[in-house]
Amino acid sequence: MSDDTFASAPTPAPEKARFEASLEASLEASRNAWEKHPENPYNWPERKKWRIALLVAAVILLVGLNATSVTTPSLIIAEHFHVVDTAFPHSFWPVTVWNTGAAIGPMIGMPLLENFGIKKGYMILYLVFTAMVIPQALAPDFATLLVVRAIAGLVGGVLQNLLEQVAPDIWATDQQRNLPITLYTFVYVSGVTLGPVLGAIVHELSWRWVFYIQLIIYGAMIPVVLTIMRETRGPIILTHLSKTDSSLSVAANEFPRPKISTLLNSAIARPPHLLFTEPVVFFLMLWAAFCFGLVFIMTQSIPQVYSTNYGFSDSASGLVQISLWVGEAIGFVACLPQNTYYLRSAKRNKVEPGVPIPEARLPLSIPASLLGLAGGLFWYAWASFPHVHWMVPTVGLAFVGFAVMVIITAVDLYITDAYNRFAGSAIAAVALGENLFAAWLPLAAKSMYTTLGFQWASSLLGFVAVVLTLAPVVLWWKGHVIRAKSGFIQEAKRGREVSKDKEFTNIGIDDGMLCASSYTNP
């Protein structure tokens, strides 16, 4: 019998079974070694996790200041560069280009960071963002200011979205992630809300000092970022450790890196696809984007209302924005018991026993939308008269801030729960809408308030808020039916069911944006 005959003979069944059993045993041992490894982010001490999370949250807040601090001295900047607002609010372009960049940046930057690692990319982005403040402060003309602010927004948009990535990297369960994700929403809206306050405090020195102060703050944070930030992507850490620890090499092979072209195609193509084919994503995007856009509309509305009715200076009008932030802070506290209610809903889930019900994210957001958002806008509208004390409309703004915080939190968490492995792309679609609304809606604010009057302009926004409240009401009523008809949600559900019995899950970068490095099934 020839050697070729032996070479072509199939492996005997018992030998093949032993080989497969040996391979499975090696894989299981490697998985267990990584699951218990102290460098696995899920095994880090809570103090280390929160140190990183709070750093990322602080940077998100500081980045938001750069987005809107320019609104308070916007007319001074326009006058300095001989920009005229008579026919069109050209003075708002520095905010518009920033937010447009922030809408685009995460779609490109997030999947790259997920694939190649958070730490180095984060540090580079922070240094670039800080460097971009210098030409903003020294801009010789309006065109230069717009270009560098667009670049700052492109980079800043990535930095603003990273806590939503870092949280699932280092916390394994919904219960553990609730507080960090709620904190993310709070600092996200707080930064852009407090920007005009910073501008109000500083711009009397010179509008350039608005940027100099930011440069000082961002520069002081550089050693903090370099010292505290750590790599949080489990697959990246595992691959690195496997080079020197053979016990982890088999597990590391389960995380092949996709091509950059595949990543970018998924990151850029899927969010718009979800936005226009999934009614849940589309209508929740409108609801959240309207809320986020309102924060920016108020940077135009408040100076008009308070300067005309009460003779407030630009600085004093900028300080009124604090009322929105107070409402947001109260909303943050109110979201904490809402998270507990959501977790308890797992006990009454008859469709997926033991899994919290996504609609349990919504109860607080419905009255917040109707009474806080719409009610606050109507309050602000019909209290905006010279004979009414300025504190009265200011209270209405606090209600609006409360609703903005509660609604955006509810939308982010609902989409994360409902779309699971596609949540990254769905949230990217919502973030895209939020930044585009924030960029372009306020361009119509001044003319709207001038043409309709203060009362009816704010009332128009209030009527829109009433209509958008239908989105959470319908989901609360028929959410389980709508989710059952969604192809993406059902596919995500099947993926969750497949991984239920596995101790080592790989969610991957399939969905383009949010890539939870889960090694133990939550």
Coordinates of C-alpha atoms in Angstrom, one line a residue:
M1 CA 0.0 0.0 0.0
S2 CA 1.5 3.4 -1.0
D3 CA 2.2 6.4 1.2
D4 CA -0.5 8.3 -0.8
T5 CA -3.1 5.8 0.3
F6 CA -2.2 6.4 4.0
A7 CA -2.1 10.2 3.4
S8 CA -5.6 10.2 1.9
A9 CA -7.2 7.9 4.5
P10 CA -9.7 9.7 6.7
T11 CA -9.1 10.2 10.4
P12 CA -10.7 7.4 12.4
A13 CA -13.9 8.6 14.2
P14 CA -12.5 7.9 17.7
E15 CA -9.3 9.7 17.0
K16 CA -11.2 12.7 15.6
A17 CA -13.5 12.8 18.6
R18 CA -10.4 12.7 20.9
F19 CA -8.9 15.6 18.9
E20 CA -12.0 17.7 19.1
A21 CA -12.4 17.0 22.8
S22 CA -8.8 18.0 23.4
L23 CA -9.3 21.2 21.4
E24 CA -12.4 22.0 23.3
A25 CA -10.7 21.3 26.6
S26 CA -7.8 23.7 25.7
L27 CA -10.2 26.4 24.7
E28 CA -12.2 26.0 27.9
A29 CA -9.0 26.1 30.0
S30 CA -7.9 29.2 28.1
R31 CA -11.3 30.9 28.6
N32 CA -11.2 30.1 32.3
A33 CA -7.7 31.5 32.6
W34 CA -8.8 34.8 31.0
E35 CA -12.0 34.9 33.0
K36 CA -10.1 34.8 36.3
H37 CA -7.1 36.9 35.1
P38 CA -6.5 40.1 37.1
E39 CA -5.9 42.1 33.9
N40 CA -9.4 41.2 32.6
P41 CA -11.2 44.6 33.0
Y42 CA -14.2 42.8 34.5
N43 CA -11.9 41.8 37.4
W44 CA -10.4 45.2 38.1
P45 CA -11.1 46.7 41.5
E46 CA -14.1 49.0 41.6
R47 CA -11.9 51.9 42.6
K48 CA -9.9 51.5 39.4
K49 CA -13.0 51.2 37.2
W50 CA -14.5 54.3 38.7
R51 CA -11.2 56.3 38.4
I52 CA -11.2 55.7 34.7
A53 CA -15.0 56.3 34.3
L54 CA -14.8 59.6 36.2
L55 CA -11.8 60.7 34.1
V56 CA -13.7 60.0 30.9
A57 CA -16.8 61.7 32.3
A58 CA -14.8 64.8 33.3
V59 CA -13.4 65.0 29.8
I60 CA -16.9 64.7 28.2
L61 CA -18.0 67.7 30.3
L62 CA -15.0 69.8 29.5
V63 CA -15.3 69.0 25.7
G64 CA -18.9 70.2 25.9
L65 CA -17.8 73.6 27.2
N66 CA -15.9 74.1 23.9
A67 CA -19.0 73.4 21.9
T68 CA -21.1 76.2 23.4
S69 CA -19.0 78.7 25.3
V70 CA -18.6 80.6 22.1
T71 CA -22.3 81.5 22.1
T72 CA -22.1 84.1 24.8
P73 CA -19.6 86.3 23.0
S74 CA -20.9 85.3 19.5
L75 CA -22.0 88.9 18.6
I76 CA -18.7 90.3 19.8
I77 CA -16.8 87.8 17.6
A78 CA -19.1 88.6 14.7
E79 CA -18.4 92.3 15.1
H80 CA -14.7 91.7 15.4
F81 CA -14.6 89.8 12.1
H82 CA -17.1 92.1 10.4
V83 CA -19.7 89.4 10.2
V84 CA -23.3 90.7 9.8
D85 CA -26.3 89.0 11.3
T86 CA -29.0 91.1 9.6
A87 CA -30.3 88.6 7.0
F88 CA -29.0 85.4 8.6
P89 CA -27.5 84.4 12.0
H90 CA -23.9 84.0 10.7
S91 CA -22.6 84.4 14.3
F92 CA -23.9 80.9 15.1
W93 CA -21.8 79.2 12.5
P94 CA -18.9 78.4 15.0
V95 CA -21.4 76.2 16.9
T96 CA -23.0 74.7 13.7
V97 CA -19.7 73.5 12.3
W98 CA -18.6 72.1 15.7
N99 CA -21.7 70.0 16.0
T100 CA -21.6 68.9 12.4
G101 CA -18.1 67.6 13.0
A102 CA -19.3 66.0 16.2
A103 CA -22.0 64.2 14.2
I104 CA -19.5 62.7 11.8
G105 CA -16.5 62.0 14.1
P106 CA -17.8 59.1 16.2
M107 CA -19.0 57.1 13.1
I108 CA -15.3 57.0 12.0
G109 CA -13.4 57.2 15.2
M110 CA -15.3 54.8 17.5
P111 CA -14.9 51.6 15.5
L112 CA -11.2 52.3 15.0
L113 CA -10.7 52.8 18.8
E114 CA -12.7 49.6 19.5
N115 CA -10.5 47.6 17.1
F116 CA -7.1 49.0 17.9
G117 CA -7.5 49.9 21.5
I118 CA -8.9 52.8 23.6
K119 CA -5.9 54.0 25.5
K120 CA -3.5 55.3 22.8
G121 CA -6.3 56.6 20.6
Y122 CA -7.9 58.4 23.5
M123 CA -4.7 60.1 24.5
I124 CA -3.9 61.2 20.9
L125 CA -7.5 62.5 20.4
Y126 CA -7.3 64.5 23.7
L127 CA -4.0 66.1 22.7
V128 CA -5.3 67.0 19.3
F129 CA -8.4 68.4 20.7
T130 CA -6.4 70.5 23.2
A131 CA -4.1 71.7 20.4
M132 CA -7.2 72.8 18.4
V133 CA -8.1 75.3 21.1
I134 CA -4.9 77.3 20.3
P135 CA -6.0 78.4 16.7
Q136 CA -9.5 79.1 18.0
A137 CA -8.0 81.6 20.4
L138 CA -5.6 83.1 17.9
A139 CA -7.9 82.9 14.8
P140 CA -7.0 85.8 12.5
D141 CA -10.3 85.7 10.6
F142 CA -13.7 84.1 10.7
A143 CA -13.0 81.4 8.2
T144 CA -10.0 80.1 10.2
L145 CA -12.2 80.0 13.3
L146 CA -14.8 77.9 11.5
V147 CA -12.3 75.5 10.1
V148 CA -10.5 74.8 13.4
R149 CA -13.8 74.5 15.2
A150 CA -15.0 71.9 12.7
I151 CA -11.9 69.9 13.4
A152 CA -12.3 70.3 17.1
G153 CA -15.9 69.0 16.8
L154 CA -14.8 66.1 14.7
V155 CA -12.3 65.0 17.5
G156 CA -14.5 66.2 20.4
G157 CA -17.4 64.1 19.2
V158 CA -15.4 60.9 19.6
L159 CA -14.3 62.0 23.1
Q160 CA -17.9 62.8 24.1
N161 CA -19.1 59.3 23.3
L162 CA -16.4 57.2 24.9
L163 CA -18.0 56.5 28.3
E164 CA -20.8 54.6 26.5
Q165 CA -18.0 52.4 25.1
V166 CA -15.8 52.2 28.3
A167 CA -18.7 51.2 30.6
P168 CA -19.5 47.9 28.9
D169 CA -15.8 47.2 28.6
I170 CA -15.3 47.2 32.4
W171 CA -18.7 46.4 33.9
A172 CA -20.3 43.1 32.9
T173 CA -24.0 43.5 33.9
D174 CA -26.9 45.9 33.3
Q175 CA -27.1 46.6 37.0
Q176 CA -23.4 47.6 37.1
R177 CA -23.7 49.8 33.9
N178 CA -26.8 51.7 34.8
L179 CA -25.1 54.4 36.9
P180 CA -22.1 54.9 34.6
I181 CA -24.4 55.3 31.5
T182 CA -26.7 57.7 33.4
L183 CA -23.7 59.6 34.5
Y184 CA -22.6 59.7 30.8
T185 CA -25.8 61.4 29.8
F186 CA -25.6 63.9 32.6
V187 CA -22.1 65.1 31.8
Y188 CA -22.9 65.0 28.1
V189 CA -25.8 67.5 28.4
S190 CA -24.1 69.4 31.3
G191 CA -21.1 70.3 29.3
V192 CA -23.0 72.0 26.5
T193 CA -25.4 73.6 28.9
L194 CA -22.6 75.2 31.0
G195 CA -20.6 76.4 28.0
P196 CA -22.5 79.7 27.8
V197 CA -22.0 80.1 31.6
L198 CA -18.2 79.9 31.1
G199 CA -18.5 82.3 28.2
A200 CA -20.5 84.7 30.4
I201 CA -17.9 84.7 33.2
V202 CA -14.8 85.1 31.0
H203 CA -15.7 87.0 27.8
E204 CA -15.7 90.5 29.5
L205 CA -11.9 90.1 29.5
S206 CA -11.9 89.4 25.7
W207 CA -13.6 86.8 23.6
R208 CA -10.2 85.2 23.0
W209 CA -10.0 84.6 26.8
V210 CA -12.9 82.2 26.5
F211 CA -10.5 79.9 24.6
Y212 CA -7.4 80.8 26.7
I213 CA -9.2 79.7 29.8
Q214 CA -10.2 76.4 28.2
L215 CA -6.7 75.9 27.0
I216 CA -5.4 76.3 30.6
I217 CA -8.0 73.8 31.8
Y218 CA -7.4 71.2 29.1
G219 CA -3.6 71.6 29.4
A220 CA -3.8 71.0 33.2
M221 CA -5.8 67.8 32.5
I222 CA -3.1 66.3 30.2
P223 CA -1.0 64.7 32.9
V224 CA -4.2 63.5 34.6
V225 CA -5.3 61.8 31.3
L226 CA -1.8 60.3 30.7
T227 CA -1.6 59.0 34.3
I228 CA -5.1 57.6 34.8
M229 CA -6.3 56.3 31.4
R230 CA -5.8 52.6 30.8
E231 CA -6.7 50.2 28.0
T232 CA -10.2 48.9 28.6
R233 CA -10.8 46.8 25.5
G234 CA -10.7 43.2 26.7
P235 CA -9.7 41.7 23.3
I236 CA -6.8 44.1 23.0
I237 CA -5.5 43.3 26.5
L238 CA -6.0 39.5 25.9
T239 CA -4.1 39.6 22.6
H240 CA -1.2 41.5 24.2
L241 CA -1.0 39.1 27.2
S242 CA -1.2 36.0 25.0
K243 CA 2.2 36.9 23.6
T244 CA 3.8 36.1 26.9
D245 CA 1.2 33.8 28.5
S246 CA 0.6 30.6 26.5
S247 CA -2.4 29.7 28.6
L248 CA -4.3 32.7 27.0
S249 CA -3.3 32.1 23.4
V250 CA -6.2 29.8 22.5
A251 CA -8.8 32.3 23.8
A252 CA -7.1 35.2 22.1
N253 CA -7.5 33.5 18.7
E254 CA -11.3 33.9 19.1
F255 CA -10.9 37.6 18.5
P256 CA -9.7 38.1 15.0
R257 CA -9.5 41.8 13.9
P258 CA -11.7 42.7 11.0
K259 CA -10.4 44.8 8.1
I260 CA -10.6 48.6 8.5
S261 CA -12.7 48.8 5.4
T262 CA -15.2 46.4 6.9
L263 CA -15.3 48.3 10.1
L264 CA -15.8 51.7 8.4
N265 CA -18.4 50.3 6.0
S266 CA -20.4 48.9 8.9
A267 CA -20.0 52.0 11.0
I268 CA -21.0 54.5 8.3
A269 CA -23.7 52.4 6.5
R270 CA -25.6 50.7 9.3
P271 CA -26.7 53.7 11.5
P272 CA -28.5 55.5 8.6
H273 CA -30.0 52.1 7.5
L274 CA -31.3 51.6 11.1
L275 CA -32.5 55.2 11.2
F276 CA -34.7 54.9 8.1
T277 CA -35.9 51.3 8.4
E278 CA -36.5 51.0 12.1
P279 CA -39.4 53.1 13.3
V280 CA -38.3 52.8 16.9
V281 CA -34.9 54.3 16.2
F282 CA -36.3 57.0 14.0
F283 CA -39.0 58.3 16.4
L284 CA -36.8 58.0 19.5
M285 CA -34.1 59.9 17.5
L286 CA -36.6 62.7 16.8
W287 CA -37.5 62.8 20.5
A288 CA -34.0 62.8 21.9
A289 CA -32.6 65.1 19.1
F290 CA -35.3 67.7 19.7
C291 CA -34.3 67.7 23.4
F292 CA -30.6 68.1 22.7
G293 CA -31.4 70.7 20.1
L294 CA -33.4 72.7 22.6
V295 CA -30.3 73.2 24.8
F296 CA -28.7 74.9 21.8
I297 CA -31.9 76.8 20.8
M298 CA -31.9 78.2 24.3
T299 CA -28.4 79.7 23.8
Q300 CA -30.2 81.9 21.2
S301 CA -33.6 82.3 22.9
I302 CA -32.4 83.3 26.4
P303 CA -30.3 86.3 25.3
Q304 CA -33.2 87.6 23.2
V305 CA -35.8 87.2 25.9
Y306 CA -33.8 88.4 28.9
S307 CA -32.1 91.3 27.2
T308 CA -35.4 92.6 25.7
N309 CA -37.6 92.0 28.7
Y310 CA -35.2 92.6 31.6
G311 CA -32.3 94.5 30.1
F312 CA -29.9 91.7 30.9
S313 CA -26.3 92.0 29.5
D314 CA -24.8 89.1 27.4
S315 CA -23.0 87.9 30.6
A316 CA -26.2 88.0 32.7
S317 CA -28.1 86.1 30.0
G318 CA -25.4 83.5 29.8
L319 CA -25.7 82.9 33.5
V320 CA -29.4 82.2 33.2
Q321 CA -28.3 78.9 31.5
I322 CA -27.5 77.6 35.0
S323 CA -31.2 77.1 35.5
L324 CA -31.2 74.4 32.7
W325 CA -28.3 72.7 34.4
V326 CA -30.0 72.7 37.8
G327 CA -32.9 70.9 36.1
E328 CA -30.5 68.4 34.5
A329 CA -28.9 67.7 37.9
I330 CA -32.4 67.0 39.5
G331 CA -33.1 64.8 36.5
F332 CA -29.9 62.8 37.1
V333 CA -31.0 62.0 40.6
A334 CA -34.5 61.1 39.4
C335 CA -33.1 58.6 37.0
L336 CA -31.5 56.5 39.7
P337 CA -34.8 55.0 41.1
Q338 CA -36.0 54.6 37.5
N339 CA -33.0 52.3 36.9
T340 CA -34.0 50.2 39.9
Y341 CA -37.5 49.9 38.6
Y342 CA -36.1 48.7 35.3
L343 CA -34.0 45.9 36.9
R344 CA -37.0 44.7 38.9
S345 CA -39.0 44.3 35.7
A346 CA -37.1 41.1 35.0
K347 CA -39.3 39.3 37.5
R348 CA -42.5 40.0 35.5
N349 CA -41.0 39.3 32.0
K350 CA -43.0 36.4 30.7
V351 CA -41.5 36.5 27.2
E352 CA -37.8 36.3 28.3
P353 CA -37.9 35.3 32.0
G354 CA -35.2 36.9 34.0
V355 CA -34.4 39.6 31.4
P356 CA -35.5 43.2 32.3
I357 CA -38.2 44.6 30.0
P358 CA -36.9 47.5 27.8
E359 CA -40.2 49.4 28.2
A360 CA -39.4 49.6 31.9
R361 CA -37.0 52.3 31.0
L362 CA -39.8 54.7 30.0
P363 CA -42.2 55.4 32.8
L364 CA -40.4 58.5 34.2
S365 CA -39.8 59.9 30.7
I366 CA -43.5 60.1 29.7
P367 CA -44.5 62.6 32.4
A368 CA -41.1 64.3 32.0
S369 CA -41.8 64.8 28.3
L370 CA -45.4 66.1 28.8
L371 CA -45.1 68.0 32.0
G372 CA -41.4 68.9 32.1
L373 CA -40.5 69.5 28.5
A374 CA -43.8 70.7 27.0
G375 CA -45.0 72.2 30.3
G376 CA -41.7 73.9 30.9
L377 CA -41.7 75.4 27.4
F378 CA -45.2 76.7 27.9
W379 CA -44.3 78.1 31.3
Y380 CA -41.2 79.8 29.8
A381 CA -43.3 81.1 26.9
W382 CA -46.1 82.7 28.8
A383 CA -44.0 84.0 31.7
S384 CA -41.8 85.9 29.2
F385 CA -43.2 89.4 29.8
P386 CA -41.4 92.5 31.2
H387 CA -43.9 92.8 34.0
V388 CA -43.3 89.2 35.2
H389 CA -40.2 88.7 37.4
W390 CA -37.3 87.2 35.6
M391 CA -37.1 84.2 38.0
V392 CA -40.6 83.0 36.8
P393 CA -39.6 82.0 33.2
T394 CA -36.3 80.8 34.6
V395 CA -38.1 78.2 36.7
G396 CA -39.7 77.0 33.4
L397 CA -36.2 76.5 32.0
A398 CA -35.3 74.3 34.9
F399 CA -38.3 72.0 34.1
V400 CA -37.0 71.8 30.5
G401 CA -33.5 70.8 31.8
F402 CA -35.0 68.1 33.9
A403 CA -36.9 66.7 31.0
V404 CA -33.9 66.8 28.7
M405 CA -31.8 64.7 31.1
V406 CA -34.5 62.1 31.7
I407 CA -35.5 61.7 28.1
I408 CA -32.0 61.4 26.6
T409 CA -31.1 58.8 29.3
A410 CA -34.3 56.8 28.6
V411 CA -33.7 56.8 24.9
D412 CA -30.0 55.7 25.2
L413 CA -30.8 52.9 27.6
Y414 CA -34.0 51.7 25.8
I415 CA -32.2 51.4 22.5
T416 CA -29.2 49.6 24.2
D417 CA -31.6 47.1 25.8
A418 CA -33.9 46.5 22.7
Y419 CA -31.2 46.4 20.0
N420 CA -28.5 44.6 22.1
R421 CA -25.7 43.6 19.6
F422 CA -26.9 46.3 17.2
A423 CA -27.2 48.9 19.9
G424 CA -24.0 50.6 18.9
S425 CA -25.3 51.4 15.4
A426 CA -28.7 52.4 16.7
I427 CA -27.2 54.8 19.3
A428 CA -24.9 56.2 16.6
A429 CA -28.0 56.9 14.6
V430 CA -29.5 58.8 17.5
A431 CA -26.3 60.7 18.2
L432 CA -26.1 61.7 14.6
G433 CA -29.6 63.1 14.8
E434 CA -28.8 64.9 18.1
N435 CA -25.8 66.7 16.8
L436 CA -27.4 67.6 13.5
F437 CA -30.4 69.0 15.3
A438 CA -28.1 70.9 17.6
A439 CA -26.1 72.2 14.7
W440 CA -28.9 73.4 12.4
L441 CA -32.1 74.0 14.4
P442 CA -30.8 77.1 16.3
L443 CA -30.0 78.8 13.0
A444 CA -33.8 79.5 12.8
A445 CA -34.2 80.4 16.5
K446 CA -33.6 84.2 16.3
S447 CA -35.8 84.8 13.3
M448 CA -38.5 82.5 14.9
Y449 CA -38.5 84.4 18.2
T450 CA -38.5 87.8 16.3
T451 CA -41.3 86.8 13.9
L452 CA -43.6 84.9 16.2
G453 CA -42.8 86.7 19.4
F454 CA -41.4 85.2 22.6
Q455 CA -44.6 83.6 23.7
W456 CA -45.7 81.9 20.5
A457 CA -42.1 80.8 19.5
S458 CA -41.7 78.9 22.7
S459 CA -45.2 77.7 22.5
L460 CA -44.5 76.2 19.1
L461 CA -41.7 74.3 20.6
G462 CA -44.0 73.2 23.4
F463 CA -46.5 71.8 20.9
V464 CA -43.8 69.9 19.1
A465 CA -42.8 68.4 22.5
V466 CA -46.4 67.3 23.1
V467 CA -46.5 65.5 19.8
L468 CA -43.2 63.8 20.4
T469 CA -44.5 62.5 23.7
L470 CA -46.5 60.0 21.6
A471 CA -43.3 58.1 20.9
P472 CA -42.7 56.8 24.5
V473 CA -46.5 56.4 25.1
V474 CA -46.8 54.1 22.1
L475 CA -43.8 52.1 23.1
W476 CA -45.0 51.8 26.7
W477 CA -48.4 50.5 25.3
K478 CA -47.3 48.4 22.4
G479 CA -43.5 48.1 22.7
H480 CA -43.5 44.3 22.9
V481 CA -45.5 44.1 19.7
I482 CA -43.3 46.6 17.9
R483 CA -40.1 44.8 19.0
A484 CA -41.5 41.5 17.8
K485 CA -41.9 42.9 14.3
S486 CA -38.4 44.4 14.1
G487 CA -35.9 42.3 12.2
F488 CA -32.9 43.8 13.9
I489 CA -34.4 43.4 17.4
Q490 CA -35.3 39.8 16.8
E491 CA -31.9 39.0 15.3
A492 CA -30.3 40.6 18.4
K493 CA -32.6 38.5 20.6
R494 CA -31.6 35.3 18.8
G495 CA -27.9 36.3 19.3
R496 CA -28.5 36.8 23.0
E497 CA -30.3 33.4 23.3
V498 CA -27.4 31.6 21.6
S499 CA -24.9 33.2 24.1
K500 CA -27.0 32.5 27.2
D501 CA -25.3 29.2 28.0
K502 CA -21.8 30.4 27.1
E503 CA -19.4 31.7 29.6
F504 CA -17.2 33.4 27.0
T505 CA -19.1 35.6 24.5
N506 CA -17.8 37.6 21.7
I507 CA -20.2 40.4 20.6
G508 CA -17.6 41.6 18.2
I509 CA -17.5 44.7 16.0
D510 CA -20.2 43.4 13.8
D511 CA -22.5 46.3 14.5
G512 CA -19.9 48.9 13.9
M513 CA -20.0 51.1 16.9
L514 CA -20.7 49.7 20.4
C515 CA -18.5 46.6 21.0
A516 CA -18.9 45.2 24.5
S517 CA -16.0 43.0 25.4
S518 CA -18.1 40.4 27.2
Y519 CA -16.4 37.4 28.6
T520 CA -19.0 36.4 31.1
N521 CA -22.6 36.4 30.1
P522 CA -24.4 39.1 32.1

